[in-house]
């Protein structure tokens, strides 16, 4: 079975937007640990980093689905955010659009309290994490409520408009 975001993205027809709000996730992630030890992905060696997520994104964008990811981050950034920034080229290669918003520039925005996806402005997938960045037990919550999805999509759009495109965002 595919992880839930992959399943929903595989069914999306128009749009998928993702809001990320944490400064770290799953610090026991083997890829993050390898990165901390100095391993860097080679953009020219696609076979070494392309995976299932990239296939789903690529297939969705080929269908015309617009996929946007925006990350609200504290500055100076955490090591985990440095890792994400360093590996974001993989998301972009698959077809995602990615932007970054320093948290201090979001102070006047009304933002949902947890990470989420909005698919086709109809369905929301909330991600609930523990304090140490692990996905909580039953941490994925789908809500099929077009009014809530529209509200979340509008909040993400406000963040998106203010955020900095990946290729312009400089790590502090």
PDB file of N, CA, C and O in Angstrom, residues 41-97:
ATOM      1  N   UNK A  41      23.567  14.100  -2.251  1.00  0.00           N
ATOM      2  CA  UNK A  41      23.003  13.529  -3.465  1.00  0.00           C
ATOM      3  C   UNK A  41      23.631  14.207  -4.665  1.00  0.00           C
ATOM      4  O   UNK A  41      23.891  15.412  -4.655  1.00  0.00           O
ATOM      5  N   UNK A  42      23.855  13.426  -5.704  1.00  0.00           N
ATOM      6  CA  UNK A  42      24.433  13.940  -6.938  1.00  0.00           C
ATOM      7  C   UNK A  42      23.290  14.162  -7.926  1.00  0.00           C
ATOM      8  O   UNK A  42      22.679  13.194  -8.393  1.00  0.00           O
ATOM      9  N   UNK A  43      22.977  15.417  -8.251  1.00  0.00           N
ATOM     10  CA  UNK A  43      21.868  15.665  -9.172  1.00  0.00           C
ATOM     11  C   UNK A  43      22.007  14.932 -10.510  1.00  0.00           C
ATOM     12  O   UNK A  43      21.005  14.565 -11.118  1.00  0.00           O
ATOM     13  N   UNK A  44      23.228  14.691 -10.940  1.00  0.00           N
ATOM     14  CA  UNK A  44      23.425  14.027 -12.231  1.00  0.00           C
ATOM     15  C   UNK A  44      23.258  12.511 -12.147  1.00  0.00           C
ATOM     16  O   UNK A  44      23.156  11.844 -13.175  1.00  0.00           O
ATOM     17  N   UNK A  45      23.192  11.956 -10.938  1.00  0.00           N
ATOM     18  CA  UNK A  45      23.011  10.509 -10.748  1.00  0.00           C
ATOM     19  C   UNK A  45      21.573  10.236 -10.300  1.00  0.00           C
ATOM     20  O   UNK A  45      21.308   9.802  -9.187  1.00  0.00           O
ATOM     21  N   UNK A  46      20.664  10.504 -11.199  1.00  0.00           N
ATOM     22  CA  UNK A  46      19.232  10.412 -10.894  1.00  0.00           C
ATOM     23  C   UNK A  46      18.838   9.046 -10.346  1.00  0.00           C
ATOM     24  O   UNK A  46      18.008   8.948  -9.450  1.00  0.00           O
ATOM     25  N   UNK A  47      19.445   8.002 -10.839  1.00  0.00           N
ATOM     26  CA  UNK A  47      19.088   6.650 -10.382  1.00  0.00           C
ATOM     27  C   UNK A  47      19.350   6.468  -8.888  1.00  0.00           C
ATOM     28  O   UNK A  47      18.703   5.640  -8.246  1.00  0.00           O
ATOM     29  N   UNK A  48      20.257   7.262  -8.325  1.00  0.00           N
ATOM     30  CA  UNK A  48      20.602   7.100  -6.909  1.00  0.00           C
ATOM     31  C   UNK A  48      19.600   7.766  -5.972  1.00  0.00           C
ATOM     32  O   UNK A  48      19.592   7.468  -4.781  1.00  0.00           O
ATOM     33  N   UNK A  49      18.757   8.665  -6.481  1.00  0.00           N
ATOM     34  CA  UNK A  49      17.822   9.363  -5.599  1.00  0.00           C
ATOM     35  C   UNK A  49      16.372   9.336  -6.067  1.00  0.00           C
ATOM     36  O   UNK A  49      15.468   9.617  -5.291  1.00  0.00           O
ATOM     37  N   UNK A  50      16.119   8.995  -7.305  1.00  0.00           N
ATOM     38  CA  UNK A  50      14.740   8.960  -7.805  1.00  0.00           C
ATOM     39  C   UNK A  50      14.015   7.788  -7.169  1.00  0.00           C
ATOM     40  O   UNK A  50      14.533   6.684  -7.105  1.00  0.00           O
ATOM     41  N   UNK A  51      12.817   8.031  -6.662  1.00  0.00           N
ATOM     42  CA  UNK A  51      12.064   6.957  -6.011  1.00  0.00           C
ATOM     43  C   UNK A  51      10.584   7.047  -6.303  1.00  0.00           C
ATOM     44  O   UNK A  51      10.130   7.781  -7.184  1.00  0.00           O
ATOM     45  N   UNK A  52       9.806   6.305  -5.527  1.00  0.00           N
ATOM     46  CA  UNK A  52       8.370   6.211  -5.727  1.00  0.00           C
ATOM     47  C   UNK A  52       7.648   7.544  -5.668  1.00  0.00           C
ATOM     48  O   UNK A  52       6.722   7.802  -6.449  1.00  0.00           O
ATOM     49  N   UNK A  53       8.058   8.408  -4.718  1.00  0.00           N
ATOM     50  CA  UNK A  53       7.421   9.717  -4.627  1.00  0.00           C
ATOM     51  C   UNK A  53       7.617  10.506  -5.915  1.00  0.00           C
ATOM     52  O   UNK A  53       6.685  11.118  -6.444  1.00  0.00           O
ATOM     53  N   UNK A  54       8.818  10.464  -6.437  1.00  0.00           N
ATOM     54  CA  UNK A  54       9.119  11.206  -7.662  1.00  0.00           C
ATOM     55  C   UNK A  54       8.290  10.690  -8.831  1.00  0.00           C
ATOM     56  O   UNK A  54       7.818  11.483  -9.646  1.00  0.00           O
ATOM     57  N   UNK A  55       8.084   9.373  -8.896  1.00  0.00           N
ATOM     58  CA  UNK A  55       7.234   8.804  -9.952  1.00  0.00           C
ATOM     59  C   UNK A  55       5.811   9.340  -9.865  1.00  0.00           C
ATOM     60  O   UNK A  55       5.221   9.735 -10.873  1.00  0.00           O
ATOM     61  N   UNK A  56       5.248   9.352  -8.661  1.00  0.00           N
ATOM     62  CA  UNK A  56       3.869   9.814  -8.479  1.00  0.00           C
ATOM     63  C   UNK A  56       3.750  11.294  -8.843  1.00  0.00           C
ATOM     64  O   UNK A  56       2.797  11.704  -9.517  1.00  0.00           O
ATOM     65  N   UNK A  57       4.706  12.103  -8.407  1.00  0.00           N
ATOM     66  CA  UNK A  57       4.686  13.532  -8.737  1.00  0.00           C
ATOM     67  C   UNK A  57       4.791  13.728 -10.244  1.00  0.00           C
ATOM     68  O   UNK A  57       4.022  14.484 -10.845  1.00  0.00           O
ATOM     69  N   UNK A  58       5.723  13.041 -10.860  1.00  0.00           N
ATOM     70  CA  UNK A  58       5.932  13.165 -12.298  1.00  0.00           C
ATOM     71  C   UNK A  58       4.682  12.752 -13.077  1.00  0.00           C
ATOM     72  O   UNK A  58       4.279  13.421 -14.038  1.00  0.00           O
ATOM     73  N   UNK A  59       4.049  11.666 -12.657  1.00  0.00           N
ATOM     74  CA  UNK A  59       2.822  11.214 -13.323  1.00  0.00           C
ATOM     75  C   UNK A  59       1.692  12.233 -13.147  1.00  0.00           C
ATOM     76  O   UNK A  59       0.932  12.502 -14.074  1.00  0.00           O
ATOM     77  N   UNK A  60       1.584  12.795 -11.947  1.00  0.00           N
ATOM     78  CA  UNK A  60       0.526  13.782 -11.686  1.00  0.00           C
ATOM     79  C   UNK A  60       0.739  15.039 -12.531  1.00  0.00           C
ATOM     80  O   UNK A  60      -0.207  15.549 -13.133  1.00  0.00           O
ATOM     81  N   UNK A  61       1.963  15.536 -12.568  1.00  0.00           N
ATOM     82  CA  UNK A  61       2.202  16.750 -13.343  1.00  0.00           C
ATOM     83  C   UNK A  61       2.002  16.486 -14.832  1.00  0.00           C
ATOM     84  O   UNK A  61       1.534  17.366 -15.550  1.00  0.00           O
ATOM     85  N   UNK A  62       2.295  15.276 -15.286  1.00  0.00           N
ATOM     86  CA  UNK A  62       2.043  14.923 -16.687  1.00  0.00           C
ATOM     87  C   UNK A  62       0.542  14.957 -17.003  1.00  0.00           C
ATOM     88  O   UNK A  62       0.158  15.231 -18.141  1.00  0.00           O
ATOM     89  N   UNK A  63      -0.292  14.698 -15.977  1.00  0.00           N
ATOM     90  CA  UNK A  63      -1.756  14.783 -16.139  1.00  0.00           C
ATOM     91  C   UNK A  63      -2.248  16.220 -16.052  1.00  0.00           C
ATOM     92  O   UNK A  63      -3.434  16.480 -16.176  1.00  0.00           O
ATOM     93  N   UNK A  64      -1.355  17.155 -15.730  1.00  0.00           N
ATOM     94  CA  UNK A  64      -1.741  18.553 -15.620  1.00  0.00           C
ATOM     95  C   UNK A  64      -1.980  19.028 -14.200  1.00  0.00           C
ATOM     96  O   UNK A  64      -2.420  20.160 -13.984  1.00  0.00           O
ATOM     97  N   UNK A  65      -1.683  18.190 -13.198  1.00  0.00           N
ATOM     98  CA  UNK A  65      -1.845  18.587 -11.803  1.00  0.00           C
ATOM     99  C   UNK A  65      -0.710  19.534 -11.432  1.00  0.00           C
ATOM    100  O   UNK A  65       0.458  19.249 -11.687  1.00  0.00           O
ATOM    101  N   UNK A  66      -1.066  20.668 -10.845  1.00  0.00           N
ATOM    102  CA  UNK A  66      -0.066  21.625 -10.360  1.00  0.00           C
ATOM    103  C   UNK A  66       0.239  21.258  -8.912  1.00  0.00           C
ATOM    104  O   UNK A  66      -0.663  21.205  -8.075  1.00  0.00           O
ATOM    105  N   UNK A  67       1.510  20.997  -8.629  1.00  0.00           N
ATOM    106  CA  UNK A  67       1.931  20.577  -7.291  1.00  0.00           C
ATOM    107  C   UNK A  67       2.851  21.647  -6.725  1.00  0.00           C
ATOM    108  O   UNK A  67       3.898  21.961  -7.299  1.00  0.00           O
ATOM    109  N   UNK A  68       2.411  22.201  -5.585  1.00  0.00           N
ATOM    110  CA  UNK A  68       3.194  23.244  -4.931  1.00  0.00           C
ATOM    111  C   UNK A  68       3.445  22.851  -3.480  1.00  0.00           C
ATOM    112  O   UNK A  68       2.563  22.340  -2.808  1.00  0.00           O
ATOM    113  N   UNK A  69       4.654  23.122  -3.025  1.00  0.00           N
ATOM    114  CA  UNK A  69       5.074  22.852  -1.643  1.00  0.00           C
ATOM    115  C   UNK A  69       5.671  24.150  -1.101  1.00  0.00           C
ATOM    116  O   UNK A  69       6.544  24.739  -1.737  1.00  0.00           O
ATOM    117  N   UNK A  70       5.199  24.550   0.073  1.00  0.00           N
ATOM    118  CA  UNK A  70       5.752  25.750   0.689  1.00  0.00           C
ATOM    119  C   UNK A  70       6.136  25.411   2.120  1.00  0.00           C
ATOM    120  O   UNK A  70       5.385  24.755   2.844  1.00  0.00           O
ATOM    121  N   UNK A  71       7.329  25.848   2.489  1.00  0.00           N
ATOM    122  CA  UNK A  71       7.880  25.549   3.809  1.00  0.00           C
ATOM    123  C   UNK A  71       8.059  26.850   4.584  1.00  0.00           C
ATOM    124  O   UNK A  71       8.712  27.786   4.101  1.00  0.00           O
ATOM    125  N   UNK A  72       7.474  26.903   5.772  1.00  0.00           N
ATOM    126  CA  UNK A  72       7.653  28.037   6.679  1.00  0.00           C
ATOM    127  C   UNK A  72       8.752  27.622   7.651  1.00  0.00           C
ATOM    128  O   UNK A  72       8.625  26.598   8.330  1.00  0.00           O
ATOM    129  N   UNK A  73       9.841  28.411   7.693  1.00  0.00           N
ATOM    130  CA  UNK A  73      11.016  27.993   8.455  1.00  0.00           C
ATOM    131  C   UNK A  73      11.511  29.095   9.389  1.00  0.00           C
ATOM    132  O   UNK A  73      11.397  30.281   9.091  1.00  0.00           O
ATOM    133  N   UNK A  74      12.059  28.662  10.514  1.00  0.00           N
ATOM    134  CA  UNK A  74      12.722  29.577  11.444  1.00  0.00           C
ATOM    135  C   UNK A  74      14.126  29.854  10.921  1.00  0.00           C
ATOM    136  O   UNK A  74      14.749  29.003  10.293  1.00  0.00           O
ATOM    137  N   UNK A  75      14.603  31.058  11.184  1.00  0.00           N
ATOM    138  CA  UNK A  75      15.968  31.415  10.820  1.00  0.00           C
ATOM    139  C   UNK A  75      16.702  31.927  12.051  1.00  0.00           C
ATOM    140  O   UNK A  75      16.079  32.651  12.844  1.00  0.00           O
ATOM    141  N   UNK A  76      17.981  31.580  12.209  1.00  0.00           N
ATOM    142  CA  UNK A  76      18.730  30.696  11.330  1.00  0.00           C
ATOM    143  C   UNK A  76      18.101  29.301  11.305  1.00  0.00           C
ATOM    144  O   UNK A  76      17.511  28.863  12.290  1.00  0.00           O
ATOM    145  N   UNK A  77      18.247  28.636  10.159  1.00  0.00           N
ATOM    146  CA  UNK A  77      17.572  27.362   9.957  1.00  0.00           C
ATOM    147  C   UNK A  77      18.243  26.230  10.728  1.00  0.00           C
ATOM    148  O   UNK A  77      19.426  26.298  11.048  1.00  0.00           O
ATOM    149  N   UNK A  78      17.463  25.202  10.992  1.00  0.00           N
ATOM    150  CA  UNK A  78      17.977  23.994  11.646  1.00  0.00           C
ATOM    151  C   UNK A  78      18.772  23.163  10.635  1.00  0.00           C
ATOM    152  O   UNK A  78      18.670  23.365   9.416  1.00  0.00           O
ATOM    153  N   UNK A  79      19.532  22.213  11.134  1.00  0.00           N
ATOM    154  CA  UNK A  79      20.239  21.296  10.238  1.00  0.00           C
ATOM    155  C   UNK A  79      19.263  20.544   9.350  1.00  0.00           C
ATOM    156  O   UNK A  79      19.549  20.274   8.182  1.00  0.00           O
ATOM    157  N   UNK A  80      18.104  20.202   9.892  1.00  0.00           N
ATOM    158  CA  UNK A  80      17.140  19.463   9.082  1.00  0.00           C
ATOM    159  C   UNK A  80      16.664  20.316   7.901  1.00  0.00           C
ATOM    160  O   UNK A  80      16.536  19.811   6.782  1.00  0.00           O
ATOM    161  N   UNK A  81      16.442  21.590   8.126  1.00  0.00           N
ATOM    162  CA  UNK A  81      16.022  22.463   7.029  1.00  0.00           C
ATOM    163  C   UNK A  81      17.164  22.612   6.020  1.00  0.00           C
ATOM    164  O   UNK A  81      16.927  22.641   4.805  1.00  0.00           O
ATOM    165  N   UNK A  82      18.404  22.654   6.486  1.00  0.00           N
ATOM    166  CA  UNK A  82      19.537  22.667   5.550  1.00  0.00           C
ATOM    167  C   UNK A  82      19.518  21.414   4.672  1.00  0.00           C
ATOM    168  O   UNK A  82      19.746  21.489   3.459  1.00  0.00           O
ATOM    169  N   UNK A  83      19.248  20.278   5.300  1.00  0.00           N
ATOM    170  CA  UNK A  83      19.134  19.010   4.570  1.00  0.00           C
ATOM    171  C   UNK A  83      18.014  19.097   3.534  1.00  0.00           C
ATOM    172  O   UNK A  83      18.208  18.743   2.364  1.00  0.00           O
ATOM    173  N   UNK A  84      16.833  19.559   3.952  1.00  0.00           N
ATOM    174  CA  UNK A  84      15.716  19.671   3.009  1.00  0.00           C
ATOM    175  C   UNK A  84      16.071  20.607   1.857  1.00  0.00           C
ATOM    176  O   UNK A  84      15.760  20.310   0.702  1.00  0.00           O
ATOM    177  N   UNK A  85      16.676  21.736   2.170  1.00  0.00           N
ATOM    178  CA  UNK A  85      17.033  22.691   1.123  1.00  0.00           C
ATOM    179  C   UNK A  85      18.013  22.061   0.142  1.00  0.00           C
ATOM    180  O   UNK A  85      17.881  22.220  -1.077  1.00  0.00           O
ATOM    181  N   UNK A  86      18.971  21.325   0.670  1.00  0.00           N
ATOM    182  CA  UNK A  86      19.987  20.680  -0.163  1.00  0.00           C
ATOM    183  C   UNK A  86      19.389  19.609  -1.077  1.00  0.00           C
ATOM    184  O   UNK A  86      19.897  19.386  -2.175  1.00  0.00           O
ATOM    185  N   UNK A  87      18.332  18.956  -0.645  1.00  0.00           N
ATOM    186  CA  UNK A  87      17.757  17.851  -1.425  1.00  0.00           C
ATOM    187  C   UNK A  87      16.494  18.236  -2.192  1.00  0.00           C
ATOM    188  O   UNK A  87      15.922  17.394  -2.888  1.00  0.00           O
ATOM    189  N   UNK A  88      16.081  19.477  -2.109  1.00  0.00           N
ATOM    190  CA  UNK A  88      14.851  19.914  -2.785  1.00  0.00           C
ATOM    191  C   UNK A  88      14.944  19.815  -4.297  1.00  0.00           C
ATOM    192  O   UNK A  88      13.924  19.710  -4.976  1.00  0.00           O
ATOM    193  N   UNK A  89      16.142  19.797  -4.841  1.00  0.00           N
ATOM    194  CA  UNK A  89      16.266  19.645  -6.292  1.00  0.00           C
ATOM    195  C   UNK A  89      15.550  18.388  -6.774  1.00  0.00           C
ATOM    196  O   UNK A  89      15.067  18.337  -7.908  1.00  0.00           O
ATOM    197  N   UNK A  90      15.434  17.376  -5.897  1.00  0.00           N
ATOM    198  CA  UNK A  90      14.744  16.143  -6.305  1.00  0.00           C
ATOM    199  C   UNK A  90      13.238  16.390  -6.480  1.00  0.00           C
ATOM    200  O   UNK A  90      12.630  15.855  -7.404  1.00  0.00           O
ATOM    201  N   UNK A  91      12.656  17.200  -5.594  1.00  0.00           N
ATOM    202  CA  UNK A  91      11.240  17.548  -5.715  1.00  0.00           C
ATOM    203  C   UNK A  91      10.991  18.323  -7.015  1.00  0.00           C
ATOM    204  O   UNK A  91      10.022  18.071  -7.734  1.00  0.00           O
ATOM    205  N   UNK A  92      11.882  19.260  -7.280  1.00  0.00           N
ATOM    206  CA  UNK A  92      11.748  20.103  -8.467  1.00  0.00           C
ATOM    207  C   UNK A  92      11.923  19.270  -9.736  1.00  0.00           C
ATOM    208  O   UNK A  92      11.175  19.437 -10.701  1.00  0.00           O
ATOM    209  N   UNK A  93      12.883  18.353  -9.722  1.00  0.00           N
ATOM    210  CA  UNK A  93      13.098  17.490 -10.889  1.00  0.00           C
ATOM    211  C   UNK A  93      11.857  16.656 -11.204  1.00  0.00           C
ATOM    212  O   UNK A  93      11.575  16.372 -12.374  1.00  0.00           O
ATOM    213  N   UNK A  94      11.114  16.287 -10.175  1.00  0.00           N
ATOM    214  CA  UNK A  94       9.905  15.493 -10.375  1.00  0.00           C
ATOM    215  C   UNK A  94       8.734  16.337 -10.858  1.00  0.00           C
ATOM    216  O   UNK A  94       7.759  15.788 -11.390  1.00  0.00           O
ATOM    217  N   UNK A  95       8.799  17.656 -10.658  1.00  0.00           N
ATOM    218  CA  UNK A  95       7.734  18.525 -11.143  1.00  0.00           C
ATOM    219  C   UNK A  95       7.076  19.405 -10.104  1.00  0.00           C
ATOM    220  O   UNK A  95       6.164  20.167 -10.430  1.00  0.00           O
ATOM    221  N   UNK A  96       7.520  19.324  -8.854  1.00  0.00           N
ATOM    222  CA  UNK A  96       6.965  20.196  -7.827  1.00  0.00           C
ATOM    223  C   UNK A  96       7.515  21.608  -7.979  1.00  0.00           C
ATOM    224  O   UNK A  96       8.638  21.803  -8.422  1.00  0.00           O
ATOM    225  N   UNK A  97       6.706  22.569  -7.556  1.00  0.00           N
ATOM    226  CA  UNK A  97       7.168  23.933  -7.364  1.00  0.00           C
ATOM    227  C   UNK A  97       7.376  24.090  -5.859  1.00  0.00           C
ATOM    228  O   UNK A  97       6.518  23.671  -5.080  1.00  0.00           O
TER     229      UNK A  97
END
